[in-house]
Coordinates of C-alpha atoms in Angstrom, one line a residue:
M1 CA -29.2 46.1 -19.2
G2 CA -31.4 48.2 -21.0
P3 CA -32.4 52.3 -21.1
Q4 CA -32.9 53.7 -17.8
G5 CA -31.5 51.0 -16.1
K6 CA -33.8 48.1 -17.4
P7 CA -32.1 44.9 -17.5
K8 CA -32.4 43.2 -20.6
D9 CA -35.0 39.8 -21.7
M10 CA -31.4 37.9 -23.0
F11 CA -31.9 35.5 -25.2
H12 CA -35.5 35.6 -25.3
C13 CA -35.5 33.8 -22.3
V14 CA -38.6 35.7 -20.3
G15 CA -40.4 35.2 -23.2
I16 CA -40.4 32.1 -24.2
I17 CA -41.2 31.2 -20.2
F18 CA -44.8 33.1 -21.1
F19 CA -44.8 31.2 -24.2
L20 CA -44.7 27.8 -23.1
L21 CA -46.8 28.1 -19.4
G22 CA -49.5 30.1 -22.0
L23 CA -49.1 26.7 -23.9
G24 CA -49.4 24.5 -20.0
T25 CA -52.5 26.7 -19.2
L26 CA -55.0 25.3 -22.3
L27 CA -53.6 21.7 -22.2
P28 CA -56.1 20.7 -20.4
W29 CA -58.9 21.0 -22.5
N30 CA -57.6 21.0 -26.1
F31 CA -56.7 17.8 -25.0
F32 CA -59.9 16.4 -23.8
I33 CA -61.5 18.4 -26.8
T34 CA -59.5 17.3 -29.4
A35 CA -59.6 12.8 -27.7
I36 CA -63.9 13.2 -28.1
P37 CA -63.6 10.9 -30.4
Y38 CA -61.7 8.6 -28.1
F39 CA -64.1 9.0 -25.1
E40 CA -67.1 8.6 -27.6
K41 CA -65.9 5.2 -28.6
K42 CA -65.3 4.3 -25.1
L43 CA -68.7 5.1 -24.1
G44 CA -70.1 2.9 -26.2
R45 CA -70.9 5.5 -29.1
N46 CA -72.0 3.7 -32.4
C47 CA -72.1 6.0 -35.3
S48 CA -73.1 5.7 -39.2
A49 CA -74.4 8.2 -40.9
G50 CA -76.0 7.6 -44.8
W51 CA -77.8 9.1 -47.4
E52 CA -81.5 8.7 -47.2
A53 CA -83.6 10.1 -49.6
A54 CA -86.6 11.0 -49.5
G55 CA -89.9 9.9 -51.6
N56 CA -89.7 13.1 -53.6
Q57 CA -86.0 14.0 -52.7
T58 CA -84.6 16.0 -56.3
T59 CA -82.2 17.4 -54.5
S60 CA -78.3 16.0 -55.7
N61 CA -77.3 16.6 -51.8
P62 CA -80.0 15.2 -49.7
P63 CA -79.2 15.7 -46.3
P64 CA -77.5 12.9 -43.9
V65 CA -80.0 10.5 -41.4
S66 CA -78.0 9.9 -38.6
S67 CA -78.3 6.6 -36.6
C68 CA -75.8 7.9 -34.0
K69 CA -76.8 6.5 -30.8
D70 CA -75.3 9.5 -28.6
E71 CA -77.2 8.6 -24.7
F72 CA -74.6 10.4 -22.3
S73 CA -74.3 14.0 -24.5
F74 CA -70.5 13.5 -24.1
S75 CA -69.5 16.9 -25.9
N76 CA -71.7 19.1 -24.7
W77 CA -71.4 18.0 -21.0
L78 CA -67.6 18.2 -21.8
A79 CA -67.7 22.3 -22.4
L80 CA -70.1 22.5 -19.9
L81 CA -68.6 21.3 -17.2
S82 CA -65.2 22.3 -18.1
Q83 CA -66.8 26.1 -18.2
L84 CA -68.5 26.5 -15.0
P85 CA -65.8 25.3 -12.7
L86 CA -63.4 28.2 -15.2
L87 CA -66.1 30.6 -14.0
L88 CA -66.4 30.1 -10.3
F89 CA -62.8 29.5 -9.5
T90 CA -61.7 32.5 -12.5
F91 CA -64.4 35.0 -9.6
L92 CA -63.1 33.1 -6.4
N93 CA -59.8 33.6 -7.5
S94 CA -60.2 37.6 -8.5
L95 CA -61.5 37.7 -4.7
L96 CA -58.8 36.0 -2.7
Y97 CA -55.7 36.6 -4.7
R98 CA -54.7 39.1 -2.9
C99 CA -54.9 36.4 0.3
I100 CA -52.8 33.8 -1.2
S101 CA -49.6 34.2 -2.9
D102 CA -49.1 33.9 -6.1
K103 CA -46.6 30.8 -6.4
V104 CA -48.8 28.5 -3.8
R105 CA -51.8 29.2 -6.7
I106 CA -49.8 28.6 -9.7
L107 CA -47.4 25.9 -8.6
G108 CA -50.9 23.5 -6.5
S109 CA -52.8 24.2 -10.1
L110 CA -49.7 23.1 -12.0
T111 CA -49.2 20.1 -9.3
A112 CA -53.1 18.9 -9.4
I113 CA -53.5 19.7 -13.0
L114 CA -50.7 16.7 -13.6
F115 CA -51.8 14.4 -11.1
L116 CA -55.0 14.4 -12.7
F117 CA -53.9 14.0 -15.3
V118 CA -51.9 10.5 -14.7
L119 CA -55.5 9.7 -13.8
T120 CA -57.1 10.0 -17.1
A121 CA -53.8 8.1 -18.6
I122 CA -54.8 5.1 -16.2
L123 CA -57.9 5.2 -17.3
V124 CA -57.0 4.2 -20.6
K125 CA -55.9 1.1 -18.9
L126 CA -58.6 -0.1 -16.8
T127 CA -62.2 -1.5 -18.3
M128 CA -65.3 -0.2 -16.6
S129 CA -68.8 0.0 -17.4
P130 CA -69.5 3.6 -19.8
R131 CA -71.8 5.3 -17.3
S132 CA -68.6 4.7 -14.4
F133 CA -66.5 5.7 -16.7
F134 CA -68.8 8.7 -18.0
S135 CA -69.4 10.1 -14.2
I136 CA -65.7 9.4 -13.5
T137 CA -64.2 11.7 -16.6
M138 CA -66.9 14.2 -16.1
A139 CA -65.2 14.7 -12.3
S140 CA -61.7 14.6 -13.7
V141 CA -63.0 17.2 -15.7
W142 CA -64.6 19.6 -13.5
F143 CA -61.4 19.7 -11.2
I144 CA -59.0 20.1 -13.6
N145 CA -60.6 23.0 -15.2
S146 CA -61.2 24.8 -11.2
F147 CA -57.0 24.2 -10.9
C148 CA -56.9 25.7 -14.4
A149 CA -59.1 28.8 -13.6
V150 CA -56.6 29.4 -10.6
L151 CA -53.9 29.3 -13.1
Q152 CA -55.1 31.2 -15.5
G153 CA -56.6 33.9 -13.4
S154 CA -52.9 34.1 -11.4
L155 CA -51.0 34.6 -14.5
F156 CA -52.5 37.0 -16.5
G157 CA -52.3 39.0 -13.2
L158 CA -48.5 38.2 -13.4
L159 CA -48.5 39.4 -17.0
G160 CA -50.0 42.6 -15.4
S161 CA -46.8 43.4 -14.4
F162 CA -44.7 42.9 -17.7
P163 CA -44.7 44.7 -21.0
Q164 CA -47.6 43.9 -23.2
R165 CA -45.9 42.0 -25.7
Y166 CA -45.2 38.9 -23.1
S167 CA -49.3 39.5 -22.7
T168 CA -49.1 38.8 -26.1
L169 CA -46.5 35.4 -25.8
F170 CA -48.8 33.7 -23.5
L171 CA -51.8 34.5 -25.6
S172 CA -50.2 32.5 -28.5
G173 CA -49.1 29.9 -26.3
Q174 CA -52.7 29.8 -25.6
G175 CA -53.3 29.1 -28.7
M176 CA -50.6 26.5 -29.8
A177 CA -51.5 24.3 -26.5
G178 CA -54.6 23.3 -29.4
M179 CA -52.5 23.0 -32.0
F180 CA -50.0 20.9 -30.1
A181 CA -53.5 18.3 -28.6
A182 CA -54.5 18.5 -32.6
I183 CA -51.1 17.3 -33.8
A184 CA -50.5 14.6 -31.1
M185 CA -54.3 13.1 -31.8
L186 CA -52.9 12.5 -35.3
L187 CA -49.2 11.5 -34.3
S188 CA -51.3 8.9 -31.9
K189 CA -53.5 7.6 -35.1
A190 CA -51.0 7.2 -37.1
S191 CA -48.7 5.3 -35.1
G192 CA -50.2 2.2 -36.0
L193 CA -50.8 0.9 -32.7
D194 CA -54.0 -0.3 -31.2
D195 CA -56.5 2.8 -29.6
Q196 CA -56.0 2.1 -26.3
S197 CA -51.7 2.2 -26.9
S198 CA -51.9 5.2 -29.0
A199 CA -54.7 7.2 -26.2
L200 CA -52.5 6.0 -23.0
I201 CA -50.0 8.0 -24.8
Y202 CA -52.0 11.0 -26.4
F203 CA -52.6 11.5 -22.6
V204 CA -49.1 11.2 -21.3
T205 CA -47.8 14.4 -23.6
P206 CA -49.8 16.4 -21.6
C207 CA -48.0 15.3 -17.8
A208 CA -45.4 16.0 -20.1
G209 CA -45.9 19.5 -21.3
T210 CA -47.5 19.8 -17.5
L211 CA -44.3 19.6 -15.7
V212 CA -42.2 21.8 -17.9
S213 CA -45.2 24.4 -17.4
I214 CA -43.9 23.8 -14.0
G215 CA -39.9 23.9 -14.3
C216 CA -40.5 27.0 -16.5
Y217 CA -42.0 28.8 -13.6
L218 CA -39.6 27.9 -11.3
F219 CA -36.8 28.9 -13.6
L220 CA -39.0 32.6 -13.9
P221 CA -37.5 34.6 -10.9
H222 CA -33.9 33.5 -11.8
Q223 CA -34.2 35.9 -14.6
S224 CA -32.9 39.6 -14.1
F225 CA -35.4 40.9 -16.7
S226 CA -38.4 39.3 -14.9
R227 CA -37.2 40.4 -11.1
Y228 CA -36.7 43.5 -12.4
Y229 CA -40.8 43.5 -13.2
L230 CA -41.4 41.5 -10.3
D231 CA -40.0 43.1 -7.5
K232 CA -39.2 47.0 -8.2
R233 CA -41.2 49.3 -6.1
P234 CA -43.8 51.7 -7.9
A235 CA -41.9 54.6 -8.0
E236 CA -39.8 52.6 -9.9
D237 CA -42.6 52.3 -12.1
L238 CA -42.6 55.4 -13.6
G239 CA -39.1 55.5 -13.8
Y240 CA -38.1 58.8 -11.8
E241 CA -38.1 59.2 -8.0
L242 CA -39.9 61.4 -5.8
E243 CA -39.5 64.2 -3.7
T244 CA -42.1 66.5 -2.2
K245 CA -43.7 68.7 0.3
A246 CA -46.9 68.8 -1.5
V247 CA -49.6 66.8 -0.4
L248 CA -51.9 66.4 -2.7
L249 CA -52.4 67.7 -6.6
S250 CA -54.0 70.6 -7.6
P251 CA -56.9 70.7 -10.4
D252 CA -54.6 72.8 -12.7
L253 CA -51.5 69.4 -12.0
V254 CA -54.8 66.6 -13.0
A255 CA -55.4 68.6 -16.1
D256 CA -51.6 69.2 -16.9
S257 CA -51.3 65.3 -16.2
S258 CA -53.4 64.7 -19.4
K259 CA -51.1 66.3 -21.4
G260 CA -49.1 63.7 -20.6
E261 CA -45.8 66.3 -19.5
L262 CA -43.0 65.4 -17.1
L263 CA -42.9 68.2 -13.9
N264 CA -40.5 69.4 -12.3
V265 CA -41.2 67.3 -8.5
K266 CA -38.2 68.9 -7.4
N267 CA -39.3 72.1 -7.1
G268 CA -42.4 71.7 -5.2
N269 CA -44.4 70.3 -8.3
A270 CA -46.6 67.0 -8.2
G271 CA -45.2 65.5 -11.5
V272 CA -46.9 62.9 -14.0
V273 CA -44.9 60.8 -17.0
E274 CA -46.5 58.8 -20.1
Q275 CA -46.5 54.8 -19.9
D276 CA -48.1 53.1 -22.9
G277 CA -49.2 56.0 -23.8
L278 CA -50.9 56.9 -21.1
A279 CA -50.8 59.8 -18.4
R280 CA -50.5 58.6 -15.0
P281 CA -50.1 60.4 -12.1
P282 CA -47.1 59.3 -9.6
E283 CA -47.5 57.7 -6.3
V284 CA -45.8 60.1 -4.0
M285 CA -44.1 58.0 -1.5
N286 CA -43.2 59.5 2.4
G287 CA -39.5 60.8 2.5
G288 CA -37.5 63.3 4.2
S289 CA -40.4 66.6 5.9
G290 CA -42.9 65.7 3.3
V291 CA -46.3 63.5 4.2
G292 CA -47.0 61.5 1.5
M293 CA -50.2 60.3 -0.7
V294 CA -50.3 56.8 -1.0
A295 CA -52.5 55.3 -3.4
P296 CA -56.1 53.4 -3.0
N297 CA -56.3 49.8 -3.2
P298 CA -57.9 49.1 -6.9
S299 CA -61.9 48.9 -6.9
I300 CA -63.5 46.2 -8.5
F301 CA -66.2 48.6 -10.1
S302 CA -63.6 51.3 -11.0
V303 CA -61.9 49.3 -12.8
L304 CA -64.9 47.2 -14.5
K305 CA -65.6 50.8 -15.6
K306 CA -62.7 51.3 -17.4
I307 CA -62.8 48.3 -18.9
W308 CA -66.2 47.1 -19.5
L309 CA -66.4 47.5 -23.5
L310 CA -63.6 44.8 -23.2
A311 CA -65.2 42.4 -20.8
L312 CA -68.2 42.8 -22.9
S313 CA -66.7 42.2 -26.3
I314 CA -64.7 38.5 -24.8
V315 CA -68.4 37.9 -23.5
M316 CA -69.6 37.8 -26.6
D317 CA -66.3 36.2 -28.5
F318 CA -66.3 32.7 -26.8
S319 CA -70.4 32.5 -26.3
I320 CA -70.4 32.5 -30.2
T321 CA -67.6 30.3 -30.3
L322 CA -68.4 27.5 -27.6
S323 CA -71.8 27.3 -28.7
V324 CA -70.2 25.7 -31.8
F325 CA -67.3 24.7 -31.3
P326 CA -66.7 21.9 -30.5
A327 CA -70.4 20.5 -29.6
I328 CA -71.3 21.1 -33.3
T329 CA -68.2 21.2 -35.2
T330 CA -67.8 17.9 -34.6
K331 CA -70.5 16.8 -35.4
V332 CA -69.8 17.5 -39.0
I333 CA -68.8 14.9 -41.5
S334 CA -67.3 14.6 -44.7
S335 CA -68.3 14.4 -48.3
T336 CA -66.2 12.3 -49.8
Q337 CA -66.3 8.3 -50.3
N338 CA -63.3 7.9 -48.8
L339 CA -62.3 6.1 -45.6
L340 CA -59.2 7.2 -44.5
W341 CA -59.8 11.0 -45.4
Q342 CA -63.7 10.5 -43.1
D343 CA -61.3 9.3 -40.3
Y344 CA -59.0 12.1 -40.6
F345 CA -61.5 14.6 -41.7
T346 CA -62.5 15.8 -38.1
P347 CA -59.0 15.8 -36.1
V348 CA -57.5 17.3 -39.2
C349 CA -60.5 20.0 -40.2
C350 CA -62.0 21.0 -36.7
F351 CA -59.3 20.8 -34.0
L352 CA -55.9 20.8 -36.2
L353 CA -57.4 24.3 -38.4
F354 CA -59.1 25.9 -35.3
N355 CA -56.1 25.6 -33.3
V356 CA -54.0 26.6 -35.8
M357 CA -55.7 29.6 -37.6
D358 CA -56.5 30.6 -33.5
W359 CA -53.4 31.0 -33.1
L360 CA -52.8 33.0 -35.9
G361 CA -55.2 35.5 -34.6
R362 CA -54.2 35.9 -31.5
S363 CA -50.2 36.2 -32.7
S364 CA -51.1 39.3 -35.1
T365 CA -52.1 41.0 -32.3
S366 CA -48.4 41.8 -32.1
Y367 CA -48.4 43.5 -35.1
F368 CA -51.8 45.4 -35.2
L369 CA -54.3 46.4 -32.6
W370 CA -57.7 47.5 -34.2
P371 CA -60.0 49.5 -33.4
K372 CA -57.3 50.5 -30.3
K373 CA -59.0 53.7 -30.3
H374 CA -62.5 53.4 -31.0
L375 CA -63.3 50.7 -28.7
R376 CA -66.6 51.3 -28.8
L377 CA -67.0 49.8 -32.3
L378 CA -65.4 46.2 -30.7
P379 CA -68.7 44.7 -29.5
A380 CA -69.8 45.4 -33.5
A381 CA -66.7 43.8 -35.0
V382 CA -67.1 40.9 -32.1
G383 CA -71.0 40.6 -32.7
L384 CA -70.6 39.8 -36.4
R385 CA -69.4 36.1 -35.6
I386 CA -72.7 35.2 -34.8
L387 CA -73.7 34.8 -38.4
L388 CA -71.4 31.4 -38.7
I389 CA -73.4 29.7 -36.2
P390 CA -76.2 29.5 -38.3
M391 CA -74.0 28.3 -41.1
F392 CA -72.3 26.0 -39.1
L393 CA -75.8 24.4 -38.6
L394 CA -76.0 24.1 -42.9
C395 CA -73.0 22.2 -42.6
N396 CA -73.0 18.3 -43.8
I397 CA -74.5 17.1 -40.0
P398 CA -76.2 14.1 -40.1
R399 CA -79.0 15.4 -38.4
K400 CA -83.4 13.9 -37.2
T401 CA -84.7 16.9 -38.2
G402 CA -85.9 18.7 -41.2
W403 CA -83.1 21.2 -42.0
P404 CA -81.5 21.5 -45.0
V405 CA -77.9 21.1 -46.4
L406 CA -77.2 24.5 -47.4
F407 CA -73.0 23.8 -47.6
P408 CA -72.3 20.1 -48.2
H409 CA -69.0 20.2 -50.0
D410 CA -66.0 19.7 -47.3
A411 CA -64.6 23.2 -48.5
W412 CA -68.1 25.1 -47.3
F413 CA -66.6 24.0 -43.9
V414 CA -63.0 24.7 -44.0
I415 CA -64.0 28.1 -45.1
L416 CA -65.8 28.5 -42.0
M417 CA -64.3 27.6 -39.9
V418 CA -60.8 29.4 -40.8
A419 CA -62.7 32.8 -40.5
F420 CA -64.8 31.5 -37.5
S421 CA -60.9 30.5 -35.4
L422 CA -59.1 33.5 -37.5
S423 CA -61.8 35.6 -35.5
N424 CA -61.8 34.2 -32.1
G425 CA -58.3 34.3 -31.1
Y426 CA -57.7 38.0 -32.5
F427 CA -60.4 39.2 -30.4
V428 CA -59.7 37.3 -27.5
S429 CA -55.9 38.6 -27.5
L430 CA -56.9 42.4 -28.3
T431 CA -59.4 42.3 -25.6
M432 CA -56.5 41.1 -23.2
C433 CA -54.0 42.5 -24.2
L434 CA -55.8 46.6 -24.6
A435 CA -57.8 45.7 -20.7
P436 CA -54.1 46.4 -18.3
K437 CA -53.9 49.5 -20.6
Q438 CA -57.3 51.1 -19.7
V439 CA -56.3 51.0 -16.1
Q440 CA -53.2 52.6 -13.8
P441 CA -50.4 50.3 -13.1
E442 CA -51.5 49.6 -9.5
E443 CA -54.7 48.2 -11.5
S444 CA -53.6 46.1 -14.0
E445 CA -53.1 42.8 -11.7
L446 CA -57.0 43.2 -11.2
A447 CA -57.9 44.3 -14.6
G448 CA -56.5 40.8 -15.5
A449 CA -58.2 39.1 -13.1
I450 CA -61.6 40.8 -14.2
M451 CA -61.2 40.3 -18.4
T452 CA -60.4 36.1 -16.9
F453 CA -63.6 36.2 -15.1
F454 CA -65.6 37.1 -18.0
L455 CA -63.5 35.0 -20.6
A456 CA -64.7 32.4 -18.3
L457 CA -68.4 33.6 -18.1
G458 CA -68.4 33.7 -22.0
L459 CA -67.1 30.4 -22.0
S460 CA -69.7 29.0 -19.5
C461 CA -72.8 30.5 -22.0
G462 CA -71.6 29.7 -25.3
A463 CA -71.3 25.8 -23.7
G464 CA -74.7 26.8 -22.0
L465 CA -76.3 27.3 -25.5
S466 CA -74.5 24.9 -27.0
F467 CA -77.6 22.2 -25.3
L468 CA -79.7 24.1 -27.1
L469 CA -78.3 24.1 -30.7
R470 CA -78.4 20.5 -30.6
L471 CA -81.5 20.4 -29.6
L472 CA -82.5 21.9 -33.7
L473 CA -80.4 18.7 -35.3

């Protein structure tokens, strides 16, 4: 047992469970976007980029001219139809989370995701027209991300009851999901099997991952550490037992509470405690001859007022990220003539590099949280990432327009991707970790649901912007 009778997380089991659950929530999205080359090939997209010198071209690195036929705009539609249901169902989850138990929401979503991934694996072996395949795939993407929204929102709400480091572990797991998908894609390509067999193995992998997530969630309530945080009473949350004859907190006591002092409730004074660095007034329970004061249900608008800077920041962060990744970044081609490297350039430099750096960014919040005490600086810091958008557009992309290529070498793309993904992961983890700490304990679940909604809003805005940026190519 830990301090104040709290059980310990033996062998870090609960931390590992939340890490694996975080990984499971983003497996669908990452396995679909990493497989963009497979889907485009199945849809009959033929792409060859050559160097075509203009009549009076004097530069040593003329822009590549594209002969790609991308009839379906697969990567753009994939991003959009992934994020719109995420936005819609995250909003519904934030309104209806009290009506349906978290067990039903989480297990039901994981089961539906497993079924749809099995369907995706089956489609690998079926022969059909490109338009039918596109329609079925997009419908599957829509429903998978609808269930992912409910799953993610429910788990973020659940995490509000646990210490901050478990939120960080969950977000680190989400960052690892992309790395996991990229490595699976590289292994399937390197396996030497035919395209159909390697794709089948690739899509069976997230089925196994989803089964592991189901097992982890079922195992979670059997840990004494997690039961303590899931089942404890509000009074236990604050770490003391309340006995009082007072009905309301007086203004003087509210002033005292700002100092985070623990006052003696047995002498007739209402008390406050300092929890997670914040002063919290106690919830006074009915007992003996005293009259109880019951905390009202959390209000969406009152919670949003406390976390709006964090909500704005996460919308900005994901709007910038999804506007270019993966719709624009997957269009960048290698400047080398090595055919093997050209084949591995996108899986390695676009997907694997992005997800490794994103994971490191998310994990870094375990060591520092800036600007924790100056949240008004956060939107400005996130806004600096917008400078990366035109820089990606000026990379080595086959295009029909007259845009110059200012960053032709592969090294430029790698440098931009490192800065882009590292900052994305850090700001996502920072905002999601700080949000529950800006509100009262009983508001933390609602704060998690609200932040998840704004996360989805940012993703949807970014996916919509990707269509506009594509017109520039």
